[in-house]
XYZ file of C-alpha atoms in Angstrom:
347
model
C -4.730 18.257 -11.808
C -6.823 15.186 -11.058
C -5.177 12.384 -9.101
C -6.561 8.953 -8.356
C -7.478 9.073 -4.679
C -9.020 5.705 -3.904
C -5.724 3.860 -3.771
C -2.725 3.463 -1.470
C 0.303 5.768 -1.706
C 3.563 5.660 0.199
C 3.675 8.524 2.702
C 7.111 7.843 4.164
C 9.632 5.185 5.004
C 8.699 3.531 8.295
C 12.050 4.711 9.651
C 10.998 8.338 9.064
C 7.898 8.230 11.277
C 8.385 8.108 15.030
C 7.604 9.944 18.242
C 7.760 13.261 16.469
C 5.603 15.153 13.956
C 6.417 14.469 10.309
C 4.946 16.712 7.604
C 4.252 15.546 4.064
C 2.391 16.878 1.025
C 0.535 14.155 -0.902
C -1.796 14.835 -3.834
C -1.592 18.539 -2.912
C -2.869 17.854 0.623
C -0.826 18.646 3.723
C -0.506 15.615 5.998
C 1.054 15.163 9.444
C 2.142 11.741 10.686
C 3.413 10.353 13.999
C 3.577 7.175 16.060
C 1.596 6.582 19.213
C 3.217 5.174 22.326
C 1.810 1.827 21.153
C 3.762 2.160 17.863
C 0.695 2.784 15.691
C 1.009 5.360 12.910
C -1.525 8.204 12.837
C -2.105 10.576 9.907
C -4.181 13.779 9.939
C -4.792 16.673 7.604
C -2.018 19.019 8.723
C -4.283 21.916 9.687
C -5.569 23.014 13.087
C -9.298 23.776 12.669
C -8.950 26.907 14.834
C -6.599 29.350 13.067
C -5.307 26.882 10.435
C -1.733 26.639 11.703
C -0.195 23.370 10.473
C -0.404 20.856 13.293
C 3.126 19.770 12.398
C 4.276 23.076 13.889
C 2.891 22.010 17.257
C 4.155 19.356 19.634
C 3.403 15.759 20.503
C 2.084 15.190 24.024
C 1.558 11.521 24.747
C -0.550 10.313 21.836
C -2.047 13.769 21.225
C -1.041 16.824 19.182
C -0.983 20.205 20.870
C -1.337 23.067 18.389
C 1.630 25.423 18.522
C -0.566 28.548 18.343
C -3.100 28.329 21.203
C -2.538 24.876 22.685
C -5.737 23.299 21.376
C -5.082 19.564 21.708
C -6.346 16.691 19.553
C -6.253 12.984 20.410
C -5.136 10.281 18.022
C -8.787 9.851 16.992
C -8.756 13.454 15.747
C -11.191 14.745 18.359
C -10.392 17.801 20.475
C -9.391 16.908 24.039
C -8.474 20.300 25.474
C -9.019 23.985 24.790
C -6.979 26.166 27.161
C -9.140 28.673 29.018
C -12.479 26.938 28.520
C -14.004 23.697 29.746
C -16.618 23.376 27.016
C -15.431 21.528 23.906
C -17.744 21.962 20.895
C -18.712 18.683 19.178
C -17.350 20.095 15.916
C -13.890 20.607 17.404
C -11.911 17.940 15.596
C -9.297 17.601 12.912
C -10.895 17.906 9.478
C -9.569 14.602 8.154
C -7.970 11.446 9.490
C -6.397 9.126 6.916
C -6.267 5.324 6.954
C -2.636 4.180 7.188
C -0.797 0.864 7.239
C 2.788 -0.389 7.196
C 4.115 -2.811 4.598
C 7.582 -3.537 3.210
C 9.265 -0.949 5.423
C 6.969 1.869 4.284
C 3.991 3.781 5.662
C 1.083 3.661 3.218
C -1.755 6.178 3.235
C -5.219 6.109 1.677
C -6.127 9.533 0.300
C -9.666 8.749 -0.855
C -12.924 7.768 0.806
C -11.926 6.135 4.130
C -14.695 3.528 3.963
C -13.155 2.132 0.761
C -9.703 1.562 2.236
C -8.740 -2.124 2.257
C -5.262 -3.056 3.481
C -5.438 -6.223 1.387
C -5.078 -3.992 -1.679
C -1.616 -2.770 -0.662
C 1.031 -3.962 -3.097
C 3.253 -6.805 -1.931
C 6.312 -8.419 -3.536
C 6.712 -12.117 -2.676
C 10.501 -12.030 -2.941
C 10.657 -9.266 -0.317
C 9.775 -11.855 2.322
C 12.000 -14.668 0.994
C 15.138 -15.156 3.168
C 17.019 -16.337 0.087
C 16.664 -12.817 -1.327
C 18.066 -9.622 0.174
C 16.244 -6.321 0.566
C 17.910 -2.914 0.388
C 15.624 -0.002 1.226
C 16.794 2.976 -0.763
C 15.948 6.646 -0.685
C 13.086 9.046 -1.327
C 14.152 10.878 -4.469
C 12.337 14.095 -5.334
C 11.647 14.637 -9.015
C 10.583 18.089 -10.173
C 8.141 16.599 -12.642
C 4.638 15.253 -12.898
C 4.332 11.651 -11.779
C 3.158 10.617 -15.257
C 6.518 11.668 -16.719
C 8.211 9.384 -14.201
C 5.688 6.662 -15.041
C 6.561 7.110 -18.738
C 10.180 6.459 -17.829
C 9.250 3.361 -15.824
C 7.297 1.912 -18.746
C 10.273 2.343 -21.055
C 13.141 -0.195 -21.225
C 14.502 1.532 -24.350
C 15.804 4.611 -22.517
C 18.226 2.527 -20.450
C 20.629 2.104 -23.386
C 21.134 5.851 -23.767
C 20.641 7.266 -20.261
C 22.412 4.671 -18.096
C 25.500 3.684 -20.066
C 27.693 3.423 -16.949
C 25.267 1.352 -14.883
C 22.191 -0.328 -16.368
C 22.532 -0.113 -20.146
C 24.783 -0.899 -23.073
C 24.800 -0.289 -26.812
C 23.740 -3.913 -27.400
C 20.133 -2.867 -26.741
C 19.961 0.077 -29.147
C 17.857 -1.610 -31.833
C 16.059 -4.262 -29.789
C 12.290 -3.583 -29.962
C 10.060 -3.569 -26.913
C 6.828 -5.489 -26.410
C 3.918 -4.602 -24.190
C 0.901 -6.378 -22.726
C -1.899 -5.320 -20.389
C -3.013 -7.574 -17.543
C -5.859 -5.996 -15.600
C -4.536 -2.699 -14.225
C -0.921 -3.665 -14.909
C 1.070 -2.688 -18.000
C 4.070 -4.909 -18.751
C 6.714 -3.616 -21.157
C 9.626 -5.928 -21.847
C 12.482 -7.018 -24.050
C 15.272 -9.611 -24.161
C 18.815 -8.878 -25.292
C 20.401 -12.159 -26.327
C 24.101 -13.097 -26.409
C 25.538 -9.699 -25.467
C 28.119 -8.455 -22.951
C 26.725 -7.894 -19.443
C 25.713 -4.369 -18.508
C 28.160 -2.449 -16.254
C 26.375 -3.229 -12.970
C 26.485 -6.954 -13.760
C 30.065 -6.740 -14.977
C 30.897 -5.379 -11.538
C 28.871 -7.781 -9.409
C 28.029 -10.781 -11.612
C 31.347 -12.521 -12.241
C 30.264 -13.404 -15.769
C 33.044 -14.754 -17.989
C 31.337 -14.240 -21.343
C 28.163 -13.047 -22.974
C 24.764 -13.177 -21.300
C 21.073 -13.273 -22.088
C 19.480 -10.271 -20.392
C 15.851 -9.471 -19.664
C 13.946 -6.338 -18.680
C 10.309 -6.582 -17.580
C 8.859 -3.219 -16.583
C 5.725 -3.983 -14.567
C 3.689 -0.839 -13.960
C 0.791 -1.221 -11.517
C -1.760 1.577 -11.753
C -1.533 4.259 -10.670
C 1.837 4.630 -8.957
C 3.993 1.493 -8.642
C 6.662 0.178 -11.007
C 8.534 -3.065 -10.426
C 11.482 -3.529 -12.774
C 12.292 -7.236 -13.076
C 15.700 -7.533 -14.712
C 18.627 -9.886 -14.731
C 21.142 -11.878 -16.712
C 22.265 -15.482 -17.201
C 25.105 -16.976 -19.186
C 24.109 -17.268 -22.832
C 22.857 -20.712 -23.709
C 21.724 -21.734 -20.203
C 18.021 -21.459 -21.041
C 16.979 -18.208 -19.361
C 14.710 -17.081 -22.252
C 12.910 -20.427 -21.992
C 12.335 -19.957 -18.255
C 15.397 -21.557 -16.664
C 16.716 -18.901 -14.290
C 18.219 -21.189 -11.674
C 21.701 -19.798 -12.233
C 21.356 -16.078 -12.836
C 21.570 -12.639 -11.337
C 18.055 -11.400 -10.715
C 16.996 -8.017 -9.298
C 13.679 -6.329 -8.676
C 14.078 -2.552 -8.683
C 10.945 -1.247 -6.969
C 9.552 2.265 -7.370
C 6.656 3.669 -5.358
C 5.665 7.052 -6.772
C 3.836 9.585 -4.622
C 2.663 12.784 -6.320
C 3.241 15.870 -4.207
C 1.610 18.228 -6.664
C 1.344 18.680 -10.415
C 5.094 19.094 -10.933
C 6.689 17.267 -7.998
C 6.896 13.533 -7.311
C 8.629 11.524 -4.605
C 10.032 8.152 -5.692
C 10.485 5.736 -2.800
C 12.771 3.074 -4.231
C 14.348 -0.163 -3.078
C 15.883 -3.237 -4.626
C 15.465 -6.935 -3.910
C 18.072 -9.375 -5.260
C 18.678 -13.124 -5.345
C 22.451 -13.252 -4.784
C 24.573 -12.923 -1.628
C 21.564 -12.163 0.591
C 23.642 -11.845 3.755
C 25.995 -9.164 2.443
C 24.765 -5.683 3.465
C 27.948 -4.100 2.089
C 27.113 -5.433 -1.368
C 23.517 -4.245 -0.995
C 24.776 -0.722 -0.344
C 27.221 -0.877 -3.250
C 24.387 -1.824 -5.584
C 22.188 0.913 -4.102
C 24.953 3.388 -4.900
C 24.833 2.259 -8.536
C 21.082 2.851 -8.541
C 21.637 6.315 -7.045
C 23.827 7.165 -10.024
C 21.226 5.821 -12.466
C 18.253 7.520 -10.832
C 20.105 10.843 -10.683
C 20.488 10.504 -14.458
C 16.730 9.904 -14.762
C 16.027 12.908 -12.564
C 18.164 15.229 -14.670
C 16.299 14.204 -17.814
C 12.779 14.169 -16.377
C 13.156 17.494 -14.575
C 14.281 19.011 -17.880
C 11.358 17.391 -19.734
C 8.926 18.884 -17.210
C 10.454 22.331 -17.636
C 9.906 22.148 -21.385
C 6.436 20.622 -21.071
C 5.457 23.532 -18.822
C 6.238 25.950 -21.644
C 3.118 24.724 -23.453
C 4.348 24.178 -26.977
C 1.558 24.248 -29.548
C 2.778 21.207 -31.490
C 2.283 17.649 -30.313
C 5.301 15.571 -29.237
C 6.497 12.882 -31.605
C 5.278 9.363 -30.764
C 7.446 6.308 -31.486
C 7.078 2.526 -31.401
C 9.008 2.451 -28.101
C 6.175 4.487 -26.519
C 3.706 1.584 -26.550
C 3.959 0.907 -22.830
C 3.726 4.573 -21.895
C 0.760 5.154 -24.200
C -1.144 2.227 -22.692
C -0.284 3.440 -19.192
C -1.660 6.920 -19.828
C -4.792 5.521 -21.462
C -5.396 3.348 -18.397
C -4.921 6.305 -16.038
C -7.540 8.308 -17.982
C -9.914 5.353 -17.792
C -9.432 4.911 -14.032
C -9.847 8.640 -13.390
C -13.106 8.635 -15.338
C -14.358 5.598 -13.418
C -13.460 7.144 -10.068
C -15.071 10.444 -11.010
C -18.252 8.666 -12.106
C -18.312 6.633 -8.894
C -17.855 9.750 -6.771
C -20.598 11.585 -8.667
C -22.912 8.637 -8.163
C -22.360 8.704 -4.414
C -23.280 12.375 -4.371
């Protein structure tokens, strides 16, 4: 399967990369990551160029990796520093690939494409993440046994919330509310408002609402692998639909999707909220609600992938609620074609 390569993907939480060797598979490539003594993250293709043992099965010595098979040692620049039993080091003795990496928002980002095109200014950033009046709760790395586009479908789809997440994020009030979608550059925004309805379970639990609310869902999908779900509620009649959100509960649920291979995706997720920013216990309670919801997504998407892999001859039914997903997939095809053309031109 073709993946977009000239873009940034999350390789790991920053907390997962330290003075040890961490193995990952990203876009079907084996990667090894570690931190230098100066706290810089290094990422190599996880293959020793001698007998092809994964370097992650070796050991870290200072800022260098010693292969676990014959002790061939590579510095953090990827070049061979030592070959036991011989003093001559061939110029070609180096790791096949070193990846550009950077750290942002508590995550290690990796560039899987042409290294000369990597620009750290292109890494996604959420303004509210840095605002002390908002709290940040880094979540988990949830493995889906499905193609990343199936997960992207889900994250361009406010309509599923009503039926999949009835105990956390949805309610029957949204069953017949249509969704709208717009495209802004390489971002697809799918949204809807549910006016004058009871708060959803998560806001019933944490919002202290006394009556009905006006609730919004804005699913912002940034090609090819990031979805930021902007959702919240305000008391009905306080002007939220007109832009007055001064007195509301507001959450950004952030998803950073990293394809492992054609049928496996890792979702690095977190949430950023505007209420009780100094309450880590509340942050964890809300994260637990998201864990319930995302486990429900996983059960459905893993099952969808299993059926999709059967290769039915008939085409799936398309509905009005699929507008965001359809535009997302069209954009991915366009970007893949552009990247392929650009790569061919360089050749």
